[in-house]
CSV table of C-alpha atoms and ligand atoms in Angstrom, one decimal:
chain,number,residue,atom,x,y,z
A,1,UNK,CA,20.6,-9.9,-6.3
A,2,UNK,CA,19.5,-6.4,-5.6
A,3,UNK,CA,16.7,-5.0,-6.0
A,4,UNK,CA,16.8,-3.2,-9.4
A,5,UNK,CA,17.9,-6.8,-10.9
A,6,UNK,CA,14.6,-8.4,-9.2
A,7,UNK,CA,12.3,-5.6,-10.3
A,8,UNK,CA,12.8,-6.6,-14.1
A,9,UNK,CA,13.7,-10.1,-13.4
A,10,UNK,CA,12.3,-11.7,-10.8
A,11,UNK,CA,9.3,-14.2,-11.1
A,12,UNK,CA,9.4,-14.9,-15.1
A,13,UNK,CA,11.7,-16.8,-16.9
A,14,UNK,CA,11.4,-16.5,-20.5
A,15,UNK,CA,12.7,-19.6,-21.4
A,16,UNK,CA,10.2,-21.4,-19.0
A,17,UNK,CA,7.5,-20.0,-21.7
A,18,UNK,CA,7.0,-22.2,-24.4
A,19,UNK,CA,7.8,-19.2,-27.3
A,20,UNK,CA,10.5,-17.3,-24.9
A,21,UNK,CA,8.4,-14.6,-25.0
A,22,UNK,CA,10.5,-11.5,-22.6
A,23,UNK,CA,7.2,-10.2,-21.2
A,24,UNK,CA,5.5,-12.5,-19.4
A,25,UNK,CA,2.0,-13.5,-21.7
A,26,UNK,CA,-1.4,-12.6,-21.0
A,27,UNK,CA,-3.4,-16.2,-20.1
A,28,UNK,CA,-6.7,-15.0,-20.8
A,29,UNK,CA,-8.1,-18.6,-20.4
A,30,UNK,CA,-10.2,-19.4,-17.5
A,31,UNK,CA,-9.3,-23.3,-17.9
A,32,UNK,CA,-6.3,-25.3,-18.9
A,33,UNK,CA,-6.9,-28.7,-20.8
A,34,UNK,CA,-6.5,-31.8,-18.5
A,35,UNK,CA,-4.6,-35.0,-20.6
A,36,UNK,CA,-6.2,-37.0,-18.6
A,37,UNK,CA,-8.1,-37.6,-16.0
A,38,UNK,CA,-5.8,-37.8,-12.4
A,39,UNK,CA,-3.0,-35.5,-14.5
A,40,UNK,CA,-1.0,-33.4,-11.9
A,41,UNK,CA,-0.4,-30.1,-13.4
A,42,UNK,CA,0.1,-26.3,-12.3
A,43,UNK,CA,-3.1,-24.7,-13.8
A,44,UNK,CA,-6.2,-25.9,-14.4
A,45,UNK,CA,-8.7,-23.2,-13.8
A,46,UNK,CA,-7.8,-19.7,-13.1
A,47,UNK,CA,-9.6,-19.0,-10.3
A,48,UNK,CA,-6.9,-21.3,-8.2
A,49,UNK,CA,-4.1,-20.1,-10.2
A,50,UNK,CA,-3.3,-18.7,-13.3
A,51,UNK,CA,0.0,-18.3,-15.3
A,52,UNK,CA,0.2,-14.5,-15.7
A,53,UNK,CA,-0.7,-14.2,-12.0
A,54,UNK,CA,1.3,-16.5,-11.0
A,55,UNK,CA,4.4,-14.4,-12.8
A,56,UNK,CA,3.4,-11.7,-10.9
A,57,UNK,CA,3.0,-13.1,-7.3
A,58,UNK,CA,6.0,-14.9,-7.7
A,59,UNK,CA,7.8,-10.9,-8.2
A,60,UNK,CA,6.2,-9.6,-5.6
A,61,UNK,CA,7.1,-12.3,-3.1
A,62,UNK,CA,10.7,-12.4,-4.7
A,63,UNK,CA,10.7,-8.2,-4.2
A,64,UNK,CA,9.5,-7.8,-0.5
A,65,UNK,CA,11.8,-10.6,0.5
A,66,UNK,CA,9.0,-13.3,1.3
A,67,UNK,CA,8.7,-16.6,0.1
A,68,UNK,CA,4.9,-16.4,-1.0
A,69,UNK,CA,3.0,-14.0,-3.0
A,70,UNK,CA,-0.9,-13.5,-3.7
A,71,UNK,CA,-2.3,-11.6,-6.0
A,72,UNK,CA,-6.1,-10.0,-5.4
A,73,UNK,CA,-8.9,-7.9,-7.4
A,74,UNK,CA,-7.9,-5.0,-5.3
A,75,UNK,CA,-6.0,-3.9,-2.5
A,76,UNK,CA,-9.2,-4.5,-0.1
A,77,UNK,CA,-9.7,-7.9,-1.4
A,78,UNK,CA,-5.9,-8.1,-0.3
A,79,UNK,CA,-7.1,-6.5,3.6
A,80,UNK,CA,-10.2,-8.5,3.5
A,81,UNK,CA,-8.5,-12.0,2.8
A,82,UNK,CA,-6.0,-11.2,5.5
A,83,UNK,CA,-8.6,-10.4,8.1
A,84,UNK,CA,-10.5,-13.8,6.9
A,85,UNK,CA,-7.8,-16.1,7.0
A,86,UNK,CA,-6.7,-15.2,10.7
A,87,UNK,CA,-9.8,-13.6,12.8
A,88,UNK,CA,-12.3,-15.8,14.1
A,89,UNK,CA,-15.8,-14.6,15.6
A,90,UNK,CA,-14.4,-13.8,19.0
A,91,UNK,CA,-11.3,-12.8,18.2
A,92,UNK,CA,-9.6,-9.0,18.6
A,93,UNK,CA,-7.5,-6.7,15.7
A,94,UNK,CA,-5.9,-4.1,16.9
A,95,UNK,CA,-5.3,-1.5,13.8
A,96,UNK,CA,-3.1,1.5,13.8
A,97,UNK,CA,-5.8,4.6,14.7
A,98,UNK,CA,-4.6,6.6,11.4
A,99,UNK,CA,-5.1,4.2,8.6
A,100,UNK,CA,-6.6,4.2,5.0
A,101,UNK,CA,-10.0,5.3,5.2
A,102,UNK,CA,-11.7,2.0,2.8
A,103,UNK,CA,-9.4,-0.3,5.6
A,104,UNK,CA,-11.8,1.8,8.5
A,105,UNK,CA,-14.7,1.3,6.8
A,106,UNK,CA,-13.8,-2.8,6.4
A,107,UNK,CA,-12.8,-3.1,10.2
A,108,UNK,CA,-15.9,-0.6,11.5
A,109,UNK,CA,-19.1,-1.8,9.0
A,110,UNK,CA,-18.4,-5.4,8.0
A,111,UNK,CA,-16.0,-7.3,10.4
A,112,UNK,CA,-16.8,-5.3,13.9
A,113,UNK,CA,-20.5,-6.4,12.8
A,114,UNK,CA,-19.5,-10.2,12.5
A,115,UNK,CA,-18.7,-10.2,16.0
A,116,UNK,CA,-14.8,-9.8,15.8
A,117,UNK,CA,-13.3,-6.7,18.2
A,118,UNK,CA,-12.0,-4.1,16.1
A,119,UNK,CA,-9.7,-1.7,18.2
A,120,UNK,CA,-8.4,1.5,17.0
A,121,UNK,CA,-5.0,2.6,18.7
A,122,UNK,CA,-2.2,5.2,18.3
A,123,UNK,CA,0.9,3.0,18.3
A,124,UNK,CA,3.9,5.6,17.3
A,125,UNK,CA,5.1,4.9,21.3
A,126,UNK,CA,5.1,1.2,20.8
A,127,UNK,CA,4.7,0.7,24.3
A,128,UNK,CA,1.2,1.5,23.8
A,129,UNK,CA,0.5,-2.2,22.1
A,130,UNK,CA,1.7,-4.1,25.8
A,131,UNK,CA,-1.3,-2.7,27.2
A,132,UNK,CA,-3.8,-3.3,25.0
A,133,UNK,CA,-2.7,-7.6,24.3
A,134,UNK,CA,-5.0,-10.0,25.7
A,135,UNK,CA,-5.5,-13.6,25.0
A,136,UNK,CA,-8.5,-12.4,22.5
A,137,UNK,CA,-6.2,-10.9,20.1
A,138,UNK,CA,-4.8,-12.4,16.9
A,139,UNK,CA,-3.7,-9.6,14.5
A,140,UNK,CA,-2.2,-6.2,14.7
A,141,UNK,CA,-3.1,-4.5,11.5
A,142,UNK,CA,-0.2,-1.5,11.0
A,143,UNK,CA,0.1,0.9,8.5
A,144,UNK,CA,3.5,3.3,7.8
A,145,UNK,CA,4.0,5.4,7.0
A,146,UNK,CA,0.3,5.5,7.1
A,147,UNK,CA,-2.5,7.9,4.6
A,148,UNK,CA,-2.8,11.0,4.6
A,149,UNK,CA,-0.7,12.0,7.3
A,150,UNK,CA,2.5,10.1,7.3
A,151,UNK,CA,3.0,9.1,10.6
A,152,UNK,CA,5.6,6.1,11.1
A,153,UNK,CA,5.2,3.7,13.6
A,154,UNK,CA,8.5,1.4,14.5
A,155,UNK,CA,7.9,-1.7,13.0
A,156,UNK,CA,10.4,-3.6,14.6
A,157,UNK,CA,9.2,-3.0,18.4
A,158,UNK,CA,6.0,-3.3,17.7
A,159,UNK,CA,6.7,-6.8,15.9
A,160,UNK,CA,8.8,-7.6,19.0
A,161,UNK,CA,6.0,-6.9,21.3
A,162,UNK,CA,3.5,-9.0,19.4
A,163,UNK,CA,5.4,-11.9,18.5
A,164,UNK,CA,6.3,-12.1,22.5
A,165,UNK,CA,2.1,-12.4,23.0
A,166,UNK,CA,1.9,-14.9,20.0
A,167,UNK,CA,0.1,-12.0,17.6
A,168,UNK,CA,0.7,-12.2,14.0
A,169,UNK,CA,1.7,-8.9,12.9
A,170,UNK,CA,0.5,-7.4,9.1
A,171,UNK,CA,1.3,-4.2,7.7
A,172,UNK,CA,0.0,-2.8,4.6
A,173,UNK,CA,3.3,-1.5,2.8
A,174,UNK,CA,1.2,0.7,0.0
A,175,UNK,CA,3.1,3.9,0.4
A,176,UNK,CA,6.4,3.0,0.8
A,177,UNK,CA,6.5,-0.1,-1.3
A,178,UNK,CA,9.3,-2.9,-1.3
A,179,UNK,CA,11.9,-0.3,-2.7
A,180,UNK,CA,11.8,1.6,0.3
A,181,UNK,CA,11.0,-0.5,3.1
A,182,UNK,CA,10.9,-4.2,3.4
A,183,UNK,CA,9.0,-5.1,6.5
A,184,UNK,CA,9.0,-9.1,6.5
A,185,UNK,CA,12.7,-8.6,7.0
A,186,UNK,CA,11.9,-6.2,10.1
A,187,UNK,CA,9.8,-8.8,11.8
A,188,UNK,CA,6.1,-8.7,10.4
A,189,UNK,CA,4.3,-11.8,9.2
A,190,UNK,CA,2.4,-10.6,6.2
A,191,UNK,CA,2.5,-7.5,4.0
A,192,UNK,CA,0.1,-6.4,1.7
A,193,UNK,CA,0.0,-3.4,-0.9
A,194,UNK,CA,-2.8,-1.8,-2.6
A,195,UNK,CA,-0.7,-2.1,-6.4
A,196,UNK,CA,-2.9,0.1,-7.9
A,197,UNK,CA,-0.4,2.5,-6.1
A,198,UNK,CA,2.8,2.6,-6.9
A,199,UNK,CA,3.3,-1.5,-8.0
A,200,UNK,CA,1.0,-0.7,-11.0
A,201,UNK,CA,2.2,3.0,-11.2
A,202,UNK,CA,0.4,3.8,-14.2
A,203,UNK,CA,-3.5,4.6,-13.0
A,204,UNK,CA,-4.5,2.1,-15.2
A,205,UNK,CA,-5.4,-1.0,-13.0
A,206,UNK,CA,-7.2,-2.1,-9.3
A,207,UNK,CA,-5.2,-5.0,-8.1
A,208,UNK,CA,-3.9,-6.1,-4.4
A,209,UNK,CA,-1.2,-8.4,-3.3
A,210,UNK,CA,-0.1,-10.3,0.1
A,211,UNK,CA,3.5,-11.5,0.7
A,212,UNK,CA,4.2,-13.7,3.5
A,213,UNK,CA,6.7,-16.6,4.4
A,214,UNK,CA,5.2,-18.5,7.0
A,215,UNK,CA,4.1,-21.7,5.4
A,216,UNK,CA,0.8,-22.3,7.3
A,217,UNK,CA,0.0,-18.5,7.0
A,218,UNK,CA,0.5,-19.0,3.2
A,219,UNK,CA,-1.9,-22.3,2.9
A,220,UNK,CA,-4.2,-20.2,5.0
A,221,UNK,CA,-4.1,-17.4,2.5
A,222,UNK,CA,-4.5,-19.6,-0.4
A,223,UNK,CA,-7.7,-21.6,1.0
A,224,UNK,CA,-9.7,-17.7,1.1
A,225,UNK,CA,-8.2,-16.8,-2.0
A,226,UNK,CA,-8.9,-19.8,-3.7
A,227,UNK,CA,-12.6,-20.2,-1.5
A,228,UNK,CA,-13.9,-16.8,-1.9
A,229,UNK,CA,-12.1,-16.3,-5.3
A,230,UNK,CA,-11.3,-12.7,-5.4
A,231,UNK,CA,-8.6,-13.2,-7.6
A,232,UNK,CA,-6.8,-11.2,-10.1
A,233,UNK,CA,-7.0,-11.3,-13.6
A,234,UNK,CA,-4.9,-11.8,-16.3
A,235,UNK,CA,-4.8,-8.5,-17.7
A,236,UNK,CA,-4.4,-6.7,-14.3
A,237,UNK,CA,-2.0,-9.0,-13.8
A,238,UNK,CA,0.2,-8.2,-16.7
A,239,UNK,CA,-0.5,-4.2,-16.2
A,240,UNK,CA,1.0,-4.6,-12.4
A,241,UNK,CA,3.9,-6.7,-13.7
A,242,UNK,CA,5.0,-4.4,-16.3
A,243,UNK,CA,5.2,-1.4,-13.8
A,244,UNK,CA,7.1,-2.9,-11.3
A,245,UNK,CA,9.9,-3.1,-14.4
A,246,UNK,CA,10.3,0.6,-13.4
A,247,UNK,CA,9.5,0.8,-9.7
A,248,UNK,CA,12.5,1.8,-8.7
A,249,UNK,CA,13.5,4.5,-11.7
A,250,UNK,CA,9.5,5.6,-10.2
A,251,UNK,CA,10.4,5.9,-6.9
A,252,UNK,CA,13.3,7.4,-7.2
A,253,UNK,CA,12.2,10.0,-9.0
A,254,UNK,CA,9.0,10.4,-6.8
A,255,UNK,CA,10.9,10.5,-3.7
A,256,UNK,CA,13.8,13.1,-5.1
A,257,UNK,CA,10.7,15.3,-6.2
A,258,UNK,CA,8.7,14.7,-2.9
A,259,UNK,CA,11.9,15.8,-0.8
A,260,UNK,CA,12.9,19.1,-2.9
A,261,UNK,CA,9.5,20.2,-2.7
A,262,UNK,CA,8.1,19.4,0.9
A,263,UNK,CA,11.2,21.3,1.5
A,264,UNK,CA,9.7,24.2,-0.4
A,265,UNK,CA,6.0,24.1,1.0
A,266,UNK,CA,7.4,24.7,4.3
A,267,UNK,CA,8.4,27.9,3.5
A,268,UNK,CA,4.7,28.7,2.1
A,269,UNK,CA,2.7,31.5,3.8
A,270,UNK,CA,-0.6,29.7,2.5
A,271,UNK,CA,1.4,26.7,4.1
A,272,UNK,CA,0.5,25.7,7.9
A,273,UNK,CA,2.5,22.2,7.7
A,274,UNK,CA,3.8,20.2,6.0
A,275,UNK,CA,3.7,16.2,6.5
A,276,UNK,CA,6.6,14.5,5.1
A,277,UNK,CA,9.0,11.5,6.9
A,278,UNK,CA,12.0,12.9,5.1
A,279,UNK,CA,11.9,16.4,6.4
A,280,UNK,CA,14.0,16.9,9.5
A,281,UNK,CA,11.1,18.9,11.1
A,282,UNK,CA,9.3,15.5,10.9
A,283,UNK,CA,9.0,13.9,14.6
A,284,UNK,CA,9.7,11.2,13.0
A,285,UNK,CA,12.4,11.5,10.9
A,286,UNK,CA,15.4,9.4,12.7
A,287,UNK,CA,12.7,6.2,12.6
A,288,UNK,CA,11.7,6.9,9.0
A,289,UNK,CA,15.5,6.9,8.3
A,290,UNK,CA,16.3,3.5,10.4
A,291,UNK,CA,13.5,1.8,8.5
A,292,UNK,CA,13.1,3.4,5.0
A,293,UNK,CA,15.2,3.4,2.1
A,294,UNK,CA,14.3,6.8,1.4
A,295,UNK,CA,11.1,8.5,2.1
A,296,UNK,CA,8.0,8.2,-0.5
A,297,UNK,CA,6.3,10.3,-3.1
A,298,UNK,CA,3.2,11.6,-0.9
A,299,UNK,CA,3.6,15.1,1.3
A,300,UNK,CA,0.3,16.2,2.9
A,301,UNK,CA,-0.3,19.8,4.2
A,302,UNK,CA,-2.2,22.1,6.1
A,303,UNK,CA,-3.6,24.9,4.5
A,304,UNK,CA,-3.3,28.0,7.1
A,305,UNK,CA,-7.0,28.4,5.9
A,306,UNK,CA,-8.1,25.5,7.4
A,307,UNK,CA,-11.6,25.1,5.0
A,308,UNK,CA,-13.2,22.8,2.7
A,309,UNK,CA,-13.4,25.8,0.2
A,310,UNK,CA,-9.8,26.9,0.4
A,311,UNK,CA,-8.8,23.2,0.1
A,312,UNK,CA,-11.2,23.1,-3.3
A,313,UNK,CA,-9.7,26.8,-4.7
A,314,UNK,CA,-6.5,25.1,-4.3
A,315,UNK,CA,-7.3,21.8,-5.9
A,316,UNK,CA,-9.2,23.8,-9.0
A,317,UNK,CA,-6.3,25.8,-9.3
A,318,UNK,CA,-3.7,23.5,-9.8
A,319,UNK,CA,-2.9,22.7,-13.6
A,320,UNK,CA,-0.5,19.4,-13.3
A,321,UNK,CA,-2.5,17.9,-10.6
A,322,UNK,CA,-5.4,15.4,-11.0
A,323,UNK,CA,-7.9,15.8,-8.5
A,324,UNK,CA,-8.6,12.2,-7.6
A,325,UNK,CA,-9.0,9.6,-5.0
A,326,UNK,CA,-5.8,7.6,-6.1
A,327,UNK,CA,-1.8,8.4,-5.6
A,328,UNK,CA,1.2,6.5,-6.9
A,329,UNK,CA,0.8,7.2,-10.8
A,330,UNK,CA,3.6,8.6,-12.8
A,331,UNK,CA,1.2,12.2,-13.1
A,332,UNK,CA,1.0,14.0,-10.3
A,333,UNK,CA,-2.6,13.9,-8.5
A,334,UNK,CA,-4.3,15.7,-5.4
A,335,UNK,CA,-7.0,14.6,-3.1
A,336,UNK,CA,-9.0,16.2,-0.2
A,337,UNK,CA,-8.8,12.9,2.1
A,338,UNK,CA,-11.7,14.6,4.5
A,339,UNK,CA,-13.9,14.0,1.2
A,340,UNK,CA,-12.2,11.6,-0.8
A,341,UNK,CA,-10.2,9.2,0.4
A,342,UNK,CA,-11.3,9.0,3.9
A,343,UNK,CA,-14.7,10.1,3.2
A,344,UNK,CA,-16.2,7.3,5.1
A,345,UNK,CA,-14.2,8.0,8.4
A,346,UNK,CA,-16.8,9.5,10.9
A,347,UNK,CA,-15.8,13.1,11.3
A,348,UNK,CA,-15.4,12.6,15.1
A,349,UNK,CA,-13.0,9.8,13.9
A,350,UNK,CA,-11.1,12.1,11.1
A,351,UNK,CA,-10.3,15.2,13.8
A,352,UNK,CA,-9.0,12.7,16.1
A,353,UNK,CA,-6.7,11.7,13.4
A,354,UNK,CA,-6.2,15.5,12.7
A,355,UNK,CA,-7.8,14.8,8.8
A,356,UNK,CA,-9.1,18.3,8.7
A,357,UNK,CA,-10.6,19.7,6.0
A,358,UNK,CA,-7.9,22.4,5.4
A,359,UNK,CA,-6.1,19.0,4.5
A,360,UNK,CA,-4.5,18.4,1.1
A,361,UNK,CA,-2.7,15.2,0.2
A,362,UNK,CA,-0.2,15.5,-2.6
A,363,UNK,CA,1.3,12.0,-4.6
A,364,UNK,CA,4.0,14.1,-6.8
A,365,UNK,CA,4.3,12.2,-10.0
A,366,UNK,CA,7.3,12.1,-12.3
A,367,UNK,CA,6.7,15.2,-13.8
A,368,UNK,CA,9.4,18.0,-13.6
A,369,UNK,CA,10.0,19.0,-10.5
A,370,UNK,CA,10.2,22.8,-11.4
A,371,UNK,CA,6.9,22.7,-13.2
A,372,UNK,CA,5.3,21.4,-10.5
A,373,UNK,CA,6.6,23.6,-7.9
A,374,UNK,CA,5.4,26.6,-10.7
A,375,UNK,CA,1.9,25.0,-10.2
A,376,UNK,CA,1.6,24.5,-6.5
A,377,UNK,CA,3.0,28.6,-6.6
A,378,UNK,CA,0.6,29.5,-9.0
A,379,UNK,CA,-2.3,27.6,-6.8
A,380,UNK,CA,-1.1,28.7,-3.4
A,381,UNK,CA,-0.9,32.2,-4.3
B,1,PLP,C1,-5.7,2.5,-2.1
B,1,PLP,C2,-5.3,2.0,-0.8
B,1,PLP,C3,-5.8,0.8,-0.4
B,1,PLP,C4,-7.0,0.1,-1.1
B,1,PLP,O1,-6.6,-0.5,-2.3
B,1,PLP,P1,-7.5,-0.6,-3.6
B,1,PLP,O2,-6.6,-1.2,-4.6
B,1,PLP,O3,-8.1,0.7,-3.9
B,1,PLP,O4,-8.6,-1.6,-3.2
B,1,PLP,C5,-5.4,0.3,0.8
B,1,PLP,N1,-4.4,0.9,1.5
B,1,PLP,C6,-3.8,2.0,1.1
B,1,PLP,C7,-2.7,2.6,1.9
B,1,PLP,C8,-4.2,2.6,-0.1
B,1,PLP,O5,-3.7,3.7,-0.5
């Protein structure tokens, strides 16, 4: 089935339900009654599984191609469960240099200080990953195209390269989501999203998820998420199911929109560059169009006043877009990643990943394209 068909269908039956209700229902119950003592049956408390998150894992794994599907309190729950069930005390992760700033902040403050080697590497030549393998490492953490900058790397190499060494390869798949790029089909062993994203859609829910199909990796993923229980709930649950309904219609929209006017900001005189996979001027664009769909809803720039106060004139400015830490809702919204979203990088770090503060990170929304382009016009000038 494509994927249009799975977005509305996949995961829920409604004749499996005991009324037929269309919509999968909310379980707001934390136990299910037991007939008797030894009975074997699907749910019996929610913290190790619950119907309406069940529904939705069982989309998300049908959506990104995989044959299991976890659903978390958060995207970082997601991350943090991922890191859990395969780094040991000992062992090495090496992440993608440019990656979401709350990921950083994970890998740096809480795991690197647990005694597992957290290394930080710029992997768009995959090449780059041969040298750094060593018996000590068990992941590779990727992110692409990765926030706020967009860069790609190529997912199949790199998952060639690992897989050679015997390193499991995860990648989190937030900002181009299953519509667009589908990497357990390109090689990599788990995927995760943040759904508050684009899954949800909506800004109105915190939820992560992890897809893989490796059958030990699943039961691995299943013992932290059952053990440390940072599950999601019944009501986020049903929020992040009824989005993905509309994913697609969502992307498409935000990716049409994202196109016309990265196109636009390039010819900007308040405008240094633009970030975008789908324009040509992209380095690169040939990879983004091998392994994406089509080419997101987030375009950062550079302001050619690179300051925090230009960035905030700009930000103030602007009518139809929310200033705020999030992207992937169906309204428009703008962030200053050097303060907001990657506000914990170091700055040393946030230079070297060219995060300036002249930096402005745009998630068009599925507004009207023209109106928006009237704001950023009206902001820039
Ligand atoms: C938001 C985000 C996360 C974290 O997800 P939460 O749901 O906020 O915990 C991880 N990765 C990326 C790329 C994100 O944008």
């Amino acid at each position: 089935m494509q994927f249009a068909t799975l977005a509305v269908h996949a995961g829920y039956q409604p004749l499996d339900d005991r009324h037929h209700a269309v919509m999968s229902p909310i379980y707001q119950s934390s136990i299910f009654v037991h007939e008797t003592l030894d009975s074997q049956q699907p749910f019996s408390y929610s913290r190790s599984a619950n119907p309406t998150r069940s529904a939705l894992e069982n989309t998300v794994a049908a959506l990104e191609g995989g044959r299991f599907g976890f659903a978390f309190a958060s995207g970082m729950a997601a991350i943090d469960t991922v890191l859990r069930a395969t780094l040991q005390p000992g062992d090495e992760v090496i992440a993608v240099a440019d990656l979401y700033g709350g990921a950083y902040r994970l890998l740096t403050r809480l795991y690197a200080e647990s005694g597992i080697k957290v290394t930080f590497a710029d992997l768009r030549q995959p090449e780059a990953l041969r040298d750094l393998l060593n018996p000590a490492v068990k992941l590779v953490w990727l992110e692409s195209p990765s926030n706020p900058l967009l860069n790609l790397v190529d997912i199949v190499a790199l998952a060639d390269i690992a897989h050679q060494a015997g390193v499991k390869v995860a990648i989190d798949n937030t900002f181009a989501t299953p519509y667009l790029q589908q990497p357990l089909a390109l090689g990599v062993d788990i995927v995760m999203h943040s759904a508050t994203k684009y899954l949800g859609g909506h800004s109105d829910v915190i939820l992560g998820v992890v897809i893989v199909n490796d059958e030990s990796l699943a039961a691995r993923i299943k013992l932290v998420q059952n053990s440390a229980g940072a599950v999601a709930g019944p009501q986020d649950s049903f929020l992040v199911s009824r989005g993905i309904k509309t994913l697609h219609l969502r992307m498409d929209r935000h990716c049409q929109t994202a196109l016309q006017l990265a196109q636009w900001l390039e010819t900007q005189p308040a405008v240094e560059q633009v970030f975008y996979p789908g324009l040509t001027s992209h380095p690169q664009h040939a990879l983004a169009k091998r392994q994406m769909k089509a080419f997101g809803g987030i375009v950062s720039i550079y302001l050619k006043e690179n300051s925090r106060a230009a960035a905030e004139r700009v930000a103030q400015r602007l009518q139809l877009f929310a200033l705020g830490e999030s992207l992937g809702g169906v309204e428009s919204i703008v962030n200053h990643s050097a303060t907001m979203s990657h506000g914990s990088m170091p700055p040393a770090v946030k230079a070297a990943c060219g995060i300036r503060e002249g930096l402005l990170r745009l998630s068009f929304g599925v507004e009207d394209a023209a109106d928006l382009q009237a704001d950023l016009a009206q902001a820039l000038a």
